Coordinates of C-alpha atoms and ligand atoms in Angstrom, one line a residue:
X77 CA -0.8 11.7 -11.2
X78 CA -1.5 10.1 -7.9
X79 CA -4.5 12.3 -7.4
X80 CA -5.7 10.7 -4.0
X81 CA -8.2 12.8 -2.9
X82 CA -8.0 15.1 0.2
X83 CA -9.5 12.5 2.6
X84 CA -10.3 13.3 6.3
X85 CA -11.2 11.4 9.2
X86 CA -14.0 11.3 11.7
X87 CA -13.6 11.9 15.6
X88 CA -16.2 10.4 17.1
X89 CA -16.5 10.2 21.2
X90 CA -19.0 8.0 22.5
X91 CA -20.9 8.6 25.7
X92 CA -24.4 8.5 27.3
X93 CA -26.9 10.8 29.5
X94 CA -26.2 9.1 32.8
X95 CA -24.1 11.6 34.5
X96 CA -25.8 14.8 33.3
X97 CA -25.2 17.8 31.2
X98 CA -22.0 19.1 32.7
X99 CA -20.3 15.9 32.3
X100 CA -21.5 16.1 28.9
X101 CA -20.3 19.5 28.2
X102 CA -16.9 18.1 29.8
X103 CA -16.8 15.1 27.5
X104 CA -16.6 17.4 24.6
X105 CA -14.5 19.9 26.0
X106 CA -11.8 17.0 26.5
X107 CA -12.7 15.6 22.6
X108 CA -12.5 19.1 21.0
X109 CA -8.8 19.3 22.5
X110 CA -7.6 16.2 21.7
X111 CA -8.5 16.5 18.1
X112 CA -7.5 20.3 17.8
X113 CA -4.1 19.0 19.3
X114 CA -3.2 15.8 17.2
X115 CA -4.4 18.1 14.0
X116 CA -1.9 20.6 15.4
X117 CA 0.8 17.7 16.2
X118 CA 1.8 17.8 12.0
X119 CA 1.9 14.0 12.4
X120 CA -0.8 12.7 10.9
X121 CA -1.1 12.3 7.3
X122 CA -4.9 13.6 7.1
X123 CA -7.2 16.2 9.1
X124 CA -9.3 15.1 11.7
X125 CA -12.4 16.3 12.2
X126 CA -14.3 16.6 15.3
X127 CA -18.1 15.1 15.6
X128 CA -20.7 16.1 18.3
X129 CA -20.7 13.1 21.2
X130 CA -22.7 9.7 20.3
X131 CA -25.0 9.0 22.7
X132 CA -28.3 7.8 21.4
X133 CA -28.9 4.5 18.8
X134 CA -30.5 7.1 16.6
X135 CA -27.8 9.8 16.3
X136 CA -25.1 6.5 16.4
X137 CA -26.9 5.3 13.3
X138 CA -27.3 8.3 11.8
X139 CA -23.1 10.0 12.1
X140 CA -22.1 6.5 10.5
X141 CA -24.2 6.6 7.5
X142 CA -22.7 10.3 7.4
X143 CA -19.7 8.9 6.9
X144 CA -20.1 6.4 4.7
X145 CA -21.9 9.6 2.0
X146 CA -19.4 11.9 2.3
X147 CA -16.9 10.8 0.2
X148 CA -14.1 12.5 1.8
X149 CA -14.7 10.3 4.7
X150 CA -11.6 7.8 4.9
X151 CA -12.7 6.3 8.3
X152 CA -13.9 7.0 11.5
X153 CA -12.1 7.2 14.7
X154 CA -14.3 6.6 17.7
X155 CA -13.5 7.1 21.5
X156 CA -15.7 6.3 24.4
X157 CA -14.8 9.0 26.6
X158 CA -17.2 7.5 29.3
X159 CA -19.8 4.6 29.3
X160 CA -21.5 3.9 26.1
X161 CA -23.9 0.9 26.2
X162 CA -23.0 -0.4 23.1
X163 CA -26.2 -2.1 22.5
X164 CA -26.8 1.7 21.1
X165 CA -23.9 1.3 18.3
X166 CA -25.5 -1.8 16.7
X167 CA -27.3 -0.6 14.1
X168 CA -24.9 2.3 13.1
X169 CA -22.3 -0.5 13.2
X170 CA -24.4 -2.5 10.8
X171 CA -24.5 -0.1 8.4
X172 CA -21.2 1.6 8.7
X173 CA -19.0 0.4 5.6
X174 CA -15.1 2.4 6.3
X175 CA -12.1 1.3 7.6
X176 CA -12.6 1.6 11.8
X177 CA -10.4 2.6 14.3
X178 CA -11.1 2.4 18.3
X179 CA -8.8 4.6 19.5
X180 CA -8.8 3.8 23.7
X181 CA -7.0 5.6 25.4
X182 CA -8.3 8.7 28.5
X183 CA -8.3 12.7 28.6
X184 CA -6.5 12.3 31.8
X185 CA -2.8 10.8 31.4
X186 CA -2.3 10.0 35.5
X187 CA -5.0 9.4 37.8
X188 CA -4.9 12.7 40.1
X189 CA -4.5 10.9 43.7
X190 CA -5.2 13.7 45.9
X191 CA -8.4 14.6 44.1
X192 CA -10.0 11.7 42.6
X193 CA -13.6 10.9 43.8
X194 CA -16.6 8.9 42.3
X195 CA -17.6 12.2 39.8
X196 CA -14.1 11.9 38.0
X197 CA -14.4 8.1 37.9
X198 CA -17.9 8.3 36.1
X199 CA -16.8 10.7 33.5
X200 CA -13.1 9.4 33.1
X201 CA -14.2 5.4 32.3
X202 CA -12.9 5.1 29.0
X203 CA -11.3 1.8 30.7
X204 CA -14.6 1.0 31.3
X205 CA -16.4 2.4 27.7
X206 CA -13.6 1.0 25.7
X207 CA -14.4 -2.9 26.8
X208 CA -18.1 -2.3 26.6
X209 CA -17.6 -0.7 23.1
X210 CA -14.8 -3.2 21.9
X211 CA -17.3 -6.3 23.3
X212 CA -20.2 -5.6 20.5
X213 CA -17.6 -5.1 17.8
X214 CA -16.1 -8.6 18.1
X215 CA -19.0 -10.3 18.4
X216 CA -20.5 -8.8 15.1
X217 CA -17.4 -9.3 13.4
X218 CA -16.7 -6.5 12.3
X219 CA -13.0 -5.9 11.6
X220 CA -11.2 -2.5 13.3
X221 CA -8.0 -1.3 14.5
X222 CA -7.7 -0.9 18.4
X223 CA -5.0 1.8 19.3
X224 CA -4.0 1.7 22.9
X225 CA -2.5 4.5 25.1
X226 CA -2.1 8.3 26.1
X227 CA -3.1 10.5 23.0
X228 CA -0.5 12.8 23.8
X229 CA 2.3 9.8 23.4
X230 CA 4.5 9.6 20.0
X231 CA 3.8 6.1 19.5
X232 CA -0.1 6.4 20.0
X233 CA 0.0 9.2 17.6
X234 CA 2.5 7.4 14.9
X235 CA 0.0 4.3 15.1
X236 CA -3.1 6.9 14.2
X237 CA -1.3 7.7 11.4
X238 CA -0.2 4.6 10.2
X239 CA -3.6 3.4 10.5
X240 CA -4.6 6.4 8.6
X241 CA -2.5 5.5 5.4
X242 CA -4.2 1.7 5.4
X243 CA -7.7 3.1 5.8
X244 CA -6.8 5.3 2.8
X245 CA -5.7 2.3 0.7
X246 CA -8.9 0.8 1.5
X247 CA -10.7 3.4 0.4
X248 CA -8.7 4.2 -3.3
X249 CA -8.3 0.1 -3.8
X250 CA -11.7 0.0 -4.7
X251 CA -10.8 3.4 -7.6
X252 CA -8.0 1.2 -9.1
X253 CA -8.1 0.0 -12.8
X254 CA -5.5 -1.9 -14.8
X255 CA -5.3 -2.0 -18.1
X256 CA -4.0 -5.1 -19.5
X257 CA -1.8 -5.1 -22.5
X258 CA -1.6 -8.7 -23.8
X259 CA -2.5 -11.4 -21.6
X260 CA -0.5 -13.5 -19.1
X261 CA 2.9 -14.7 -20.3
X262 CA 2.2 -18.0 -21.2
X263 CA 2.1 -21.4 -19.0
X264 CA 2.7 -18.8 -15.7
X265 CA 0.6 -19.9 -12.8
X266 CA 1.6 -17.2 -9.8
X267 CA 0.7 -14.3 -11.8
X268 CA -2.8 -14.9 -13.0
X269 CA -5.9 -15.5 -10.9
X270 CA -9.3 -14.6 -10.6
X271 CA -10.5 -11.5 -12.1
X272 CA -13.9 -11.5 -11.0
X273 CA -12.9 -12.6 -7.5
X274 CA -10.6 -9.8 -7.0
X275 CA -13.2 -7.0 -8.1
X276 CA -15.4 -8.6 -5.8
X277 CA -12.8 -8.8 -3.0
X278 CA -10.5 -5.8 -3.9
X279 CA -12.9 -3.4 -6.3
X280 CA -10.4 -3.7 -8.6
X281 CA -11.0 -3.2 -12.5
X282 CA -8.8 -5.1 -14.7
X283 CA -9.1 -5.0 -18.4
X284 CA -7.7 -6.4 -21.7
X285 CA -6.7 -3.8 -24.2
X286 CA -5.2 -5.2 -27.9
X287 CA -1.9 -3.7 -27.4
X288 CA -1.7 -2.3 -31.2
X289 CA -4.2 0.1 -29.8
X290 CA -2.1 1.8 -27.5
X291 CA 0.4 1.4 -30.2
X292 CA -2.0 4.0 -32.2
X293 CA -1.6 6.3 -29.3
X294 CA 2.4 5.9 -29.2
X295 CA 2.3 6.9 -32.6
X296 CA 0.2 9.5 -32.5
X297 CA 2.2 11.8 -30.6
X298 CA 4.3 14.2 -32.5
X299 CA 8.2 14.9 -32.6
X300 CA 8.0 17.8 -31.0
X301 CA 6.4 16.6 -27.9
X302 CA 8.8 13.2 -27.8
X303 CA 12.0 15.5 -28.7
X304 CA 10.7 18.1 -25.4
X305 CA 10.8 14.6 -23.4
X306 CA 14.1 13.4 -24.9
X307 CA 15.6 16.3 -23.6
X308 CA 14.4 16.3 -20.5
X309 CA 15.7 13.0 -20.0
X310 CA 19.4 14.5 -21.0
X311 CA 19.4 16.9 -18.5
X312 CA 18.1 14.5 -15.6
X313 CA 19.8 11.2 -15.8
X314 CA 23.2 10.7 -17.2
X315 CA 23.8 8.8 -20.4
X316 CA 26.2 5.8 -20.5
X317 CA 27.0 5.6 -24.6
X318 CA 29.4 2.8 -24.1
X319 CA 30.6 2.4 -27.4
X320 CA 27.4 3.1 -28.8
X321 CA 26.7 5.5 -31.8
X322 CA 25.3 9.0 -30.2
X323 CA 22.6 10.0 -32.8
X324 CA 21.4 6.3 -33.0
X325 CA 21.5 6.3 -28.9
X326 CA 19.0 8.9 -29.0
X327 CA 17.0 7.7 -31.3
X328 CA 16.6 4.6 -29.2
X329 CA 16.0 7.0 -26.1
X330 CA 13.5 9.0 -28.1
X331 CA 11.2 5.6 -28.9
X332 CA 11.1 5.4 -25.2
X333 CA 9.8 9.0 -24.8
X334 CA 6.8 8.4 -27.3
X335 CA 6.2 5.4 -25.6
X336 CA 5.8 7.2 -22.3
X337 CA 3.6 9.9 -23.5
X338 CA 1.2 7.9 -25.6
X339 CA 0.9 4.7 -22.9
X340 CA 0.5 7.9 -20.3
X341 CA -2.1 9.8 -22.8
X342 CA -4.2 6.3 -23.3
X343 CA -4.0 5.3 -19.6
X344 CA -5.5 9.4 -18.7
X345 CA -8.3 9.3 -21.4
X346 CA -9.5 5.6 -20.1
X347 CA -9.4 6.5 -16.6
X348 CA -6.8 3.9 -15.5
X349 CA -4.2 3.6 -13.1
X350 CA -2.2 0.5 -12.9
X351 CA -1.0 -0.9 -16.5
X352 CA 0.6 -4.8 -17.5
X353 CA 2.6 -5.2 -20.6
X354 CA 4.3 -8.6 -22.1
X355 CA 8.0 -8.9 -24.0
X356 CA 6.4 -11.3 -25.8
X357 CA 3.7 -9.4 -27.0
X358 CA 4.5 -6.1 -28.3
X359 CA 2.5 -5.3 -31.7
X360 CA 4.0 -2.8 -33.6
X361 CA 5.7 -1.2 -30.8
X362 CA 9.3 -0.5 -31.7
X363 CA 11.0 -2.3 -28.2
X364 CA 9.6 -3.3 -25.0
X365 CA 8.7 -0.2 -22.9
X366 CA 11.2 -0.2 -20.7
X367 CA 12.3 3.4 -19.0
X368 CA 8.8 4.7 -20.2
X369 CA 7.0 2.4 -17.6
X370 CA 10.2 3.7 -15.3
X371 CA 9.0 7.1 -15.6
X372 CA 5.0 5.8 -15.0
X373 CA 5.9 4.7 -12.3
X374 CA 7.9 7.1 -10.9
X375 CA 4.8 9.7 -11.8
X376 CA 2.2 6.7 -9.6
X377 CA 1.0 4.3 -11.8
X378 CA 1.0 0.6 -10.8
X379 CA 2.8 -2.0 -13.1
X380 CA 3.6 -5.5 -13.8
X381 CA 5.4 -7.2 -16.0
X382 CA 4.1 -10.5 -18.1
X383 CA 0.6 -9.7 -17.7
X384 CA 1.1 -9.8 -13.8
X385 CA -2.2 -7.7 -13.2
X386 CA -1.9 -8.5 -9.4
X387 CA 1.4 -7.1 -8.6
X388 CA 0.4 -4.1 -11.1
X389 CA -2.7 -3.2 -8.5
X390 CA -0.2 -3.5 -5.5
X391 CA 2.5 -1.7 -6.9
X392 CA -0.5 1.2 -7.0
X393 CA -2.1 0.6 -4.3
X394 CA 1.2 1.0 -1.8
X395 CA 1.9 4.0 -4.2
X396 CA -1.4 5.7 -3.0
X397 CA -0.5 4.0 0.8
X398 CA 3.1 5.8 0.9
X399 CA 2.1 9.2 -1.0
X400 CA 3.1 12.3 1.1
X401 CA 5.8 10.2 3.4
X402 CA 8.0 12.5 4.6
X403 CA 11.5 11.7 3.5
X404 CA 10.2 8.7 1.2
X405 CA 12.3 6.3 0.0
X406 CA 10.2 4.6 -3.2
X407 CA 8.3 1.9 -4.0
X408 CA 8.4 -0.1 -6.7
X409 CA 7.7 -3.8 -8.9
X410 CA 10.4 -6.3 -8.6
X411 CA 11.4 -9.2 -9.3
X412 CA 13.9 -11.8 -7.1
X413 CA 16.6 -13.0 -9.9
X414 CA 19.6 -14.3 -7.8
X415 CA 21.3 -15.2 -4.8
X416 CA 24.2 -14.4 -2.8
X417 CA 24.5 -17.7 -0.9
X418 CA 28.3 -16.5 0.8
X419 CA 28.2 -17.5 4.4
X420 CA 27.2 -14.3 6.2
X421 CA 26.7 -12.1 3.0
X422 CA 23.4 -14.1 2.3
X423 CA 20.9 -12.1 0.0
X424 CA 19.1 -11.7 -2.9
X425 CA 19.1 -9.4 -6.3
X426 CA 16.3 -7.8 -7.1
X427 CA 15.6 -6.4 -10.6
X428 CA 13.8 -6.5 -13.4
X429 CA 14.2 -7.0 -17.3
X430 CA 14.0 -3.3 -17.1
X431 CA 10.5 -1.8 -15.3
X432 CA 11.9 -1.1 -11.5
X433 CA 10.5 2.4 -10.4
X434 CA 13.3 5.0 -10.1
X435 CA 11.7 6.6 -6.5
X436 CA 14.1 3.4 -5.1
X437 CA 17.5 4.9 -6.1
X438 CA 20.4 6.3 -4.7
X439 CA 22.8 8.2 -6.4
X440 CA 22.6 8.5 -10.2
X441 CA 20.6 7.4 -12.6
X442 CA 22.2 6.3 -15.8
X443 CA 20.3 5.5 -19.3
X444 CA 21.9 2.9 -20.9
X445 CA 20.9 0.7 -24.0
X446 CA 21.4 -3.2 -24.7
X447 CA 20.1 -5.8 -26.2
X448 CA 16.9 -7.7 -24.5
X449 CA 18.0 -11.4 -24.2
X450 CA 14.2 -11.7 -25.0
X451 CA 11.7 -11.3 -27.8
X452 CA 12.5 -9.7 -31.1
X453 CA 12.7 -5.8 -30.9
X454 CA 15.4 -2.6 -30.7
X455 CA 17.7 -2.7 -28.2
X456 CA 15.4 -0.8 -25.2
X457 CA 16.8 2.1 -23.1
X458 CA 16.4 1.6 -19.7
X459 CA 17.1 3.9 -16.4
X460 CA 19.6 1.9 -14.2
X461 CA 20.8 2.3 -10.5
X462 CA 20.8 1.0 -7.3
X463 CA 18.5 1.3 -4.6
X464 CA 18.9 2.5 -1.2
X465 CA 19.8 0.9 1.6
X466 CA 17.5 0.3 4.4
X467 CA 14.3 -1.6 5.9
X468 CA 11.6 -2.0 3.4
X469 CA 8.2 -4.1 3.4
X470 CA 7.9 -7.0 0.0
X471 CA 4.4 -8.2 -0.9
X472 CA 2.7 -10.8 -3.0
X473 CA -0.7 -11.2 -3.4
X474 CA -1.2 -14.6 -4.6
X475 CA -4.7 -16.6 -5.9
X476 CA -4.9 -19.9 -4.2
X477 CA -8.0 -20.7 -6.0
X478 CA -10.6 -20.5 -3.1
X479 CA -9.1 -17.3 -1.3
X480 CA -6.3 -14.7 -1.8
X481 CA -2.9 -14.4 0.4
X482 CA -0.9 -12.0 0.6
X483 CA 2.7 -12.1 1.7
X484 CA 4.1 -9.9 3.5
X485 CA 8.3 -10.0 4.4
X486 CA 10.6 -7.6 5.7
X487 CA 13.4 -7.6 4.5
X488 CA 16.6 -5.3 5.0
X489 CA 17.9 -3.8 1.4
X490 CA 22.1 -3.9 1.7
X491 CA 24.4 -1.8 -0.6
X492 CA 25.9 -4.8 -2.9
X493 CA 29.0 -5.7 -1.8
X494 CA 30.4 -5.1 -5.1
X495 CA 29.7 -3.0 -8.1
X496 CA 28.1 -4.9 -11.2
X497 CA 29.3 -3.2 -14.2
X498 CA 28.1 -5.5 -16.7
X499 CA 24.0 -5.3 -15.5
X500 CA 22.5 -3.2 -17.4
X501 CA 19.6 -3.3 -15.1
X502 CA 18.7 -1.4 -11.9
X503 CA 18.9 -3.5 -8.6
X504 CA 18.4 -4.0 -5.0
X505 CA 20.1 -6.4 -2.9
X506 CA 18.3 -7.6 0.2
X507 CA 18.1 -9.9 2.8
X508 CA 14.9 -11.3 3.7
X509 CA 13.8 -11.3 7.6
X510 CA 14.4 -13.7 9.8
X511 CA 17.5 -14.9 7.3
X512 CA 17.4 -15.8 3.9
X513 CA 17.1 -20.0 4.7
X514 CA 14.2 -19.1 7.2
X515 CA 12.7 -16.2 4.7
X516 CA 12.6 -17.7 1.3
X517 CA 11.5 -21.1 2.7
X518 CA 9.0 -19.4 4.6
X519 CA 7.9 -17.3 0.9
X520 CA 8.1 -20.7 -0.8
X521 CA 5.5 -22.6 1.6
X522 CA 3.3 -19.6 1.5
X523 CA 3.2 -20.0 -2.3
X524 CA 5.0 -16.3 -2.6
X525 CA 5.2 -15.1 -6.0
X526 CA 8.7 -14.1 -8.1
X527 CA 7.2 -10.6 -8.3
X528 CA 6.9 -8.1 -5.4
X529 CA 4.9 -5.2 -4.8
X530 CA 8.1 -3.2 -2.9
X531 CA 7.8 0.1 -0.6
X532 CA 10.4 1.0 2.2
X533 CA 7.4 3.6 3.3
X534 CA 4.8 1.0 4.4
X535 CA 5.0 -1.6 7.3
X536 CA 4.1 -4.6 7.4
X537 CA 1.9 -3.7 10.0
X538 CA -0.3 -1.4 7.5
X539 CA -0.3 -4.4 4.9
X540 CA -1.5 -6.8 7.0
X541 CA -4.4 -4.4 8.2
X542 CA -5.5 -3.6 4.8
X543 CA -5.8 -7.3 4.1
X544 CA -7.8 -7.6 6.9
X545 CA -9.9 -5.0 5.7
X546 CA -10.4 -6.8 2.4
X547 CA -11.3 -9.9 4.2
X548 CA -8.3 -11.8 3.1
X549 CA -5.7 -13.8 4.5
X550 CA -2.5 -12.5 5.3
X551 CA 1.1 -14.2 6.3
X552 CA 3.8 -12.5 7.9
X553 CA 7.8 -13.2 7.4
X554 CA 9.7 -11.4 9.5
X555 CA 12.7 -11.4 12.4
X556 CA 10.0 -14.2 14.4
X557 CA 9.2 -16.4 11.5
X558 CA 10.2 -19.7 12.7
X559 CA 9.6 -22.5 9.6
X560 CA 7.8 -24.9 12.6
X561 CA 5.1 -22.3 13.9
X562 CA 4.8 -21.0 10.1
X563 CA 4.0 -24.2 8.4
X564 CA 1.3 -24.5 11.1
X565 CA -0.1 -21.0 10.6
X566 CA -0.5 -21.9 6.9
X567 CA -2.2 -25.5 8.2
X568 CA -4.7 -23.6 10.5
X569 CA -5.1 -20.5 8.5
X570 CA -6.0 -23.8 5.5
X571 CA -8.8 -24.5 8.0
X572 CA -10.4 -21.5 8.8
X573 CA -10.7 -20.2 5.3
X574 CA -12.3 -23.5 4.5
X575 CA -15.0 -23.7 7.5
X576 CA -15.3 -20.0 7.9
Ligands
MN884 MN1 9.0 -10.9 -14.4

């Protein structure tokens, strides 16, 4: 279902005529092979593609507008191999609309000692090109990601392709629409906000649907189709009965399966990719969709829970971010619940009523079934596990009323010191970075929400960039958060939104 397209990125070297046609015909030599060799490299997430050296205001103007038609175009990675005056990029730079990357780094990794004269100087001054070129793009503004260092280094290539996966979630934010099932729950502040503002800034869409609606879809899928998806769920998770009458277990687990199938159906034929539902607003719908939006998410739609529209377009978004990880981990809504406030065990559970993504678990996943200590429906049946261990990235994206922040924490997920027999619910346990007292007073000031948007996939690193992308502000908690220098990031961070 994740359907991002097959995007592809620009190479594009600058230079000028200055030094003549043979340093020309060595600038693109040296480009050809660095972009045939990080394609060949199998690290990067997306193709390159190599485009014929910029010289000249007119062709500069012309590549970028290129790139902003073809829509396979994710962003453009530009290199200035030698001196580019970058009075010549203005106008392209103008009118360029992608995610940017200044890649500056030289064909040459050493500088050859015995051989070096003023011709290799003149056509090896990316030290040179790079300022020039880095000068005109700060002073209009204009937001990009500066990678620094040998091409041929690990760490050089690992940043391409992280910056590759943010540039992407810049480009599919502005394809995302939630549908809306009910509104917000009632009298919650953190998880409503401006609609309007967050097409305008994100390109999100974000629409009420009356939920009995999608309840005509739920029903309108046959037995045959739910019983095909009942069974499936029997052969891949293992059912916990406890106690509980079979037949009438999988009856419970079979309202689930329509669920899935006729939210899934309605979300397909309306084009929309993130969806929001309420307990306390359920129509006819037999319980609260509880391992059905499980399984949506686990197939890449974005949710959240009590109307919480903002977390559902994250949950999405990092979904699309993370897609094609090797080795990935999961991502997933969540929701902090409790603490572990033991002296060097610190922590807290993560879970939900029910909706927590199943790409997160380790181990087994169990169905169970048990009453909601909520609303007024069937007992729901719910996919329950725990999540792995290791570091993952948490996000908020919260409306202050004159801009949106997002939060962004890293936090380390534990195994729980102890199993939990009596939660019926799936969990995480983590520990926020620095330390819980320095992370969750650092979350509070910021105005962090009780939801998260969860990946172990992304960095903070690619967050923060794809705020920045979005022109919005963005706050980071992690192992050098201090509550002194953070309070005074938010205070300064107050004024520059206001007088920017
Ligand atoms: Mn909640």
């Amino acid at each position: 279902m994740l359907n991002a397209k097959k995007y592809k990125f620009w190479f594009c070297t600058g230079s000028q005529d200055l030094y003549g046609d043979e340093c020309l015909a060595h600038v693109a030599e040296h480009s050809h092979i660095i972009v045939d060799e990080l394609n060949k490299s199998g690290k990067l997430p997306f193709e390159l593609v190599w485009k014929p050296t910029l010289l000249t205001n007119e062709m500069i103007r012309r590549t970028f507008n290129e790139a902003n038609q073809d829509e396979e175009c994710a962003g453009v990675i530009t290199w200035m191999h030698t001196f580019s005056p970058a009075k010549s990029w203005i106008l392209g730079l103008q009118e360029y609309r992608k995610p940017l990357c200044h890649l500056h780094t030289q064909f040459n990794r050493e500088i050859p000692y015995d051989t070096i004269d003023m011709d290799f100087m003149n056509e090896n001054q990316s030290a040179h090109g790079g300022r020039e070129y880095g000068h005109i793009v700060s002073r209009m503004g204009i937001e990009r990601k500066v990678v620094v260092g040998h091409w041929e280094d690990e760490d050089v290539i690992a940043s391409l392709a992280s910056w590759m996966r943010t540039a992407v979630g810049v480009a599919e934010s502005s394809h995302i629409r939630v549908m809306r099932v009910a509104d917000n729950m009632r009298n919650v502040a953190v998880t409503d906000g401006d609609k309007v503002e967050a097409q305008i800034k994100f390109g999100w869409e974000v629409d009420a649907y009356p939920v009995n609606e999608i309840v005509d879809a739920v029903n309108a899928v046959s037995k045959a189709d739910t019983d095909a998806l009942v069974e499936e769920y029997y052969s891949k998770y293992t059912i916990l009965l406890e106690g509980r009458d079979e037949k009438e277990f999988r009856e419970h687990v079979a309202v689930q399966a329509q669920i899935e199938l006729g939210f899934e159906r309605f979300l397909q034929e309306k084009n929309y990719q993130a969806i929001v539902t309420h307990f306390g607003d359920l129509g006819g719908l037999k319980q609260l969709p509880g391992l059905a939006i499980q399984r949506l998410m686990e197939k890449g739609y974005g949710f959240g829970a009590e109307g919480d529209w903002k977390t559902a377009a994250m949950v999405r978004l990092m979904k699309i971010m993370a897609e094609g990880t090797p080795n990935a981990k999961g991502t997933t809504f969540f929701e902090d619940y409790t603490y572990n406030l033991i002296h060097g065990k610190e922590g807290i559970l993560q879970s939900h009523m029910l909706e927590v993504c199943p790409t997160i678990a380790d181990g087994e996943i169990f169905i169970k079934e048990q009453p909601l200590s909520m609303g007024d429906r069937e007992d729901p049946a719910r996919l329950v596990f725990t999540a792995k261990e290791g570091k993952g990235v948490a996000t908020s994206l919260i409306d202050l009323g004159d801009r949106f922040r997002l939060i962004i924490n890293d936090v380390d997920v534990k195994k729980p010191e102890k199993d939990m027999p009596k939660l019926p619910v799936a969990k995480a346990f983590w520990t926020p970075q620095p330390d819980l007292r320095t992370g969750a007073a650092a979350w509070i000031y910021a105005g962090g929400a009780h939801h998260t948007a969860f990946s172990y996939d992304l960095t903070a690193e690619q967050m923060g960039d794809w705020a920045a992308c979005m022109g919005i502000e963005a706050v980071y908690i992690d192992k050098d958060t201090t509550i002194r220098n953070f309070r005074n990031e938010l205070r300064w961070n107050e004024a520059y939104y206001k007088f920017r």
